[in-house]
Structure formats: C-alpha cells, structure tokens
PDB file of C-alpha atoms in Angstrom:
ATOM      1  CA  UNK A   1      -3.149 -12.706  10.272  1.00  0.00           C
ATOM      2  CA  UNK A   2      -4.206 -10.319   7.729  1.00  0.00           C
ATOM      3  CA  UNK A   3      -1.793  -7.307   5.984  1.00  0.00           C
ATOM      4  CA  UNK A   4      -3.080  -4.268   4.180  1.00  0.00           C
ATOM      5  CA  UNK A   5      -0.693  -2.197   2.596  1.00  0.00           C
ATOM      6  CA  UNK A   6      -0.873   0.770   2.873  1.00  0.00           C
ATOM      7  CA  UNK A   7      -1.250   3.172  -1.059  1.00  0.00           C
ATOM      8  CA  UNK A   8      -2.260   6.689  -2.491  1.00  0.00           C
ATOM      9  CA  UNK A   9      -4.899   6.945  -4.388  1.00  0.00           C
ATOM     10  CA  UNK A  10      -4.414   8.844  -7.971  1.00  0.00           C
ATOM     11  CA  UNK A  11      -8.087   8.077  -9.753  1.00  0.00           C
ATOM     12  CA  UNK A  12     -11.274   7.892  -8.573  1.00  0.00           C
ATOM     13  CA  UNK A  13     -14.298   6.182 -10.502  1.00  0.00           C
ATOM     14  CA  UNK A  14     -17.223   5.664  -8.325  1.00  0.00           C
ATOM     15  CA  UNK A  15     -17.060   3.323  -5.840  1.00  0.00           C
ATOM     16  CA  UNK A  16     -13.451   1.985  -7.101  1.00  0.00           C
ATOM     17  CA  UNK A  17     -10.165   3.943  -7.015  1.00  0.00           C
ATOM     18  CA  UNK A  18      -6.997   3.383  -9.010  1.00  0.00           C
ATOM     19  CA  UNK A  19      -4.309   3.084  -5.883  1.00  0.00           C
ATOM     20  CA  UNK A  20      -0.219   3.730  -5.959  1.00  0.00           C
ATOM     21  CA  UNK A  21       1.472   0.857  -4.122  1.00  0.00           C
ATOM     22  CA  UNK A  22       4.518   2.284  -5.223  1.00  0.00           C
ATOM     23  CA  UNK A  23       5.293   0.400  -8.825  1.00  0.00           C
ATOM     24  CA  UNK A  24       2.189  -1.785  -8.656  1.00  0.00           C
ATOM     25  CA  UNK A  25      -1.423   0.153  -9.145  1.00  0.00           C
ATOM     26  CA  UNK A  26      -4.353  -1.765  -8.695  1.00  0.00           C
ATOM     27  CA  UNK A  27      -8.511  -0.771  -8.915  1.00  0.00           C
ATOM     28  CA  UNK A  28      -9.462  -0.941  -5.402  1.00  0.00           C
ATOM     29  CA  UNK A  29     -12.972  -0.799  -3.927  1.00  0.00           C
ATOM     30  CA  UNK A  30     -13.126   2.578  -1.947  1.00  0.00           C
ATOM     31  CA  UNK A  31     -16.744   2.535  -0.938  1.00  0.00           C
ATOM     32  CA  UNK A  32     -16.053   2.328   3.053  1.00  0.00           C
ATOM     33  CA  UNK A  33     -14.457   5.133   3.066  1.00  0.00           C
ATOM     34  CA  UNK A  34     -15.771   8.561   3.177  1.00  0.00           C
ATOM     35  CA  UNK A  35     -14.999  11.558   1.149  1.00  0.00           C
ATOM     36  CA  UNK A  36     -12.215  10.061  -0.966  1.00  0.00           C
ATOM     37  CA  UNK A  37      -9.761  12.351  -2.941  1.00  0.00           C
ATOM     38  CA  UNK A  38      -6.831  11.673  -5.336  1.00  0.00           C
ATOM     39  CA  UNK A  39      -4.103  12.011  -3.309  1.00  0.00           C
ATOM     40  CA  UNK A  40      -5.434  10.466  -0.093  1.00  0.00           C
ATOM     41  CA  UNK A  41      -3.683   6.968   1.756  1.00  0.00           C
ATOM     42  CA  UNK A  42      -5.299   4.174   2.155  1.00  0.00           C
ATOM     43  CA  UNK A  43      -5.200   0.863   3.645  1.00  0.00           C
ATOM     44  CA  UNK A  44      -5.320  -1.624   0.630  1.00  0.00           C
ATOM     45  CA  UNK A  45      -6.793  -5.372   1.856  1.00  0.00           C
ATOM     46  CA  UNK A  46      -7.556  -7.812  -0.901  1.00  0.00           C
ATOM     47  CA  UNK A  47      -9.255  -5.385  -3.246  1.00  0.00           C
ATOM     48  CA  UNK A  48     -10.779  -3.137  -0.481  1.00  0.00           C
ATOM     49  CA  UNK A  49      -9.792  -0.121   0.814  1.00  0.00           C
ATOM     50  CA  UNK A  50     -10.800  -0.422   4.601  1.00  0.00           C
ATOM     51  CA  UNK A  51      -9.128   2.920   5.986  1.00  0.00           C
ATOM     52  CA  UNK A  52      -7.753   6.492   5.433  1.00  0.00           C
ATOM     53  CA  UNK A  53      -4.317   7.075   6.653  1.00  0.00           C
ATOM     54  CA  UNK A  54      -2.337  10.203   6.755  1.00  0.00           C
ATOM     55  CA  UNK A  55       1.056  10.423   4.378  1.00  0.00           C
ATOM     56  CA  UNK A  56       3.302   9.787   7.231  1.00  0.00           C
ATOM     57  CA  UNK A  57       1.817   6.941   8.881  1.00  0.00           C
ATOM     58  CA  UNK A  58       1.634   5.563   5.001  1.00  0.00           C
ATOM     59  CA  UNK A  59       5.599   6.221   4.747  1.00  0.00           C
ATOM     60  CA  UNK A  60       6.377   4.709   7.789  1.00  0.00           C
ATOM     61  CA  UNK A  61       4.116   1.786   6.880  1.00  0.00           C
ATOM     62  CA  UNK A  62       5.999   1.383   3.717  1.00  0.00           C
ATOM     63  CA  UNK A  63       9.658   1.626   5.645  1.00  0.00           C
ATOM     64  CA  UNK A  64       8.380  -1.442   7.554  1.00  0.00           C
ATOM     65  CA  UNK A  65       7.386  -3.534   5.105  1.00  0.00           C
ATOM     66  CA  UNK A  66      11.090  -2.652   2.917  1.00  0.00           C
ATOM     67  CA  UNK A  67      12.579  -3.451   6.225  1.00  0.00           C
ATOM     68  CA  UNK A  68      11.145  -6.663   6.598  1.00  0.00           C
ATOM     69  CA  UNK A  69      11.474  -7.463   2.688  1.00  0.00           C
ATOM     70  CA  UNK A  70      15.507  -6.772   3.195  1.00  0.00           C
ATOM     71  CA  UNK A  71      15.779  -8.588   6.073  1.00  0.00           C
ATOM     72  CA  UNK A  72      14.080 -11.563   4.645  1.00  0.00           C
ATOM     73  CA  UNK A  73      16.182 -11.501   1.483  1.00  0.00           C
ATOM     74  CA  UNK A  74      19.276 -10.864   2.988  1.00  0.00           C
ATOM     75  CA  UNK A  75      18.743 -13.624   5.863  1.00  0.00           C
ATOM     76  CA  UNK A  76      17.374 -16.237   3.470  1.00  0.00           C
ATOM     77  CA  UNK A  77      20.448 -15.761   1.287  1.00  0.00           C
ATOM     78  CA  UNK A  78      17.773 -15.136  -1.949  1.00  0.00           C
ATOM     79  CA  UNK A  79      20.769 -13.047  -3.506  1.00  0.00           C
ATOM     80  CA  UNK A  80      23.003 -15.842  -3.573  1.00  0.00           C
ATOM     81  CA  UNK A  81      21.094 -17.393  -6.022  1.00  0.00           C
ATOM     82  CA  UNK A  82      20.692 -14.962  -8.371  1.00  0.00           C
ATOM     83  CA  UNK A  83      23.870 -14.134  -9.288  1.00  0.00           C
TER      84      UNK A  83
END
C-alpha cells in the first residue's frame, strides 16, 4: 500500500518545490502537476508530488494521519517508555 501525505507548497524552483509537511519541508518534484503556486496542497509520494488538493481535503488528510499517530502511540503504550 502506498501513503502520500498530503503538504503546501511555499517555494517553487522549476520543476521542484520546497513543500510544508507541517515541521518537516522537503524539495519535492512538482513536474506532474500543472500550474503550481506557493500556497497550493499537494500530495507528497516519495519525492513526487502526484496531485493538487484543496486546503480542506489537505486538513482533513492531516487530522487522519494525527489520529492514527495517537492511536498508535497511545495503544502501543510508546509513552510508557519514555518517561
């Protein structure tokens, strides 16, 4: 199964784009999609953006993922073990 993540792009250079996933921004290859602009979501996918999404389908795709990330860490006890 593959996951792409869903990020905001802030800088464009060409072909690449620097994309916001939240604290972690990466150069990402935006040449598949068309008529890029800072401030538009995409769907990041090892290195490649491979769609345009609108803000809220982006936030809601980010709510998931923290959902799943809390119930993972919470059910697996990770916060046991940090303490």
């Amino acid at each position: 199964m593959c996951v792409a993540v869903p990020g905001r792009i802030i800088e464009i250079h060409g072909d690449e784009s620097v994309v916001d996933f939240g604290s972690i921004k990466k150069l990402v290859n935006t040449c598949l999609i068309e008529d890029i602009k800072i401030g538009d979501y995409v769907l990041g996918h090892v290195g490649c953006a491979v769609d345009k999404i609108d803000q809220d389908e982006a936030e809601k795709t980010t709510a998931i993922f923290m959902e799943i990330l809390l119930l993972m860490i919470f059910s697996t006890g990770i916060l046991k073990t940090m303490n």
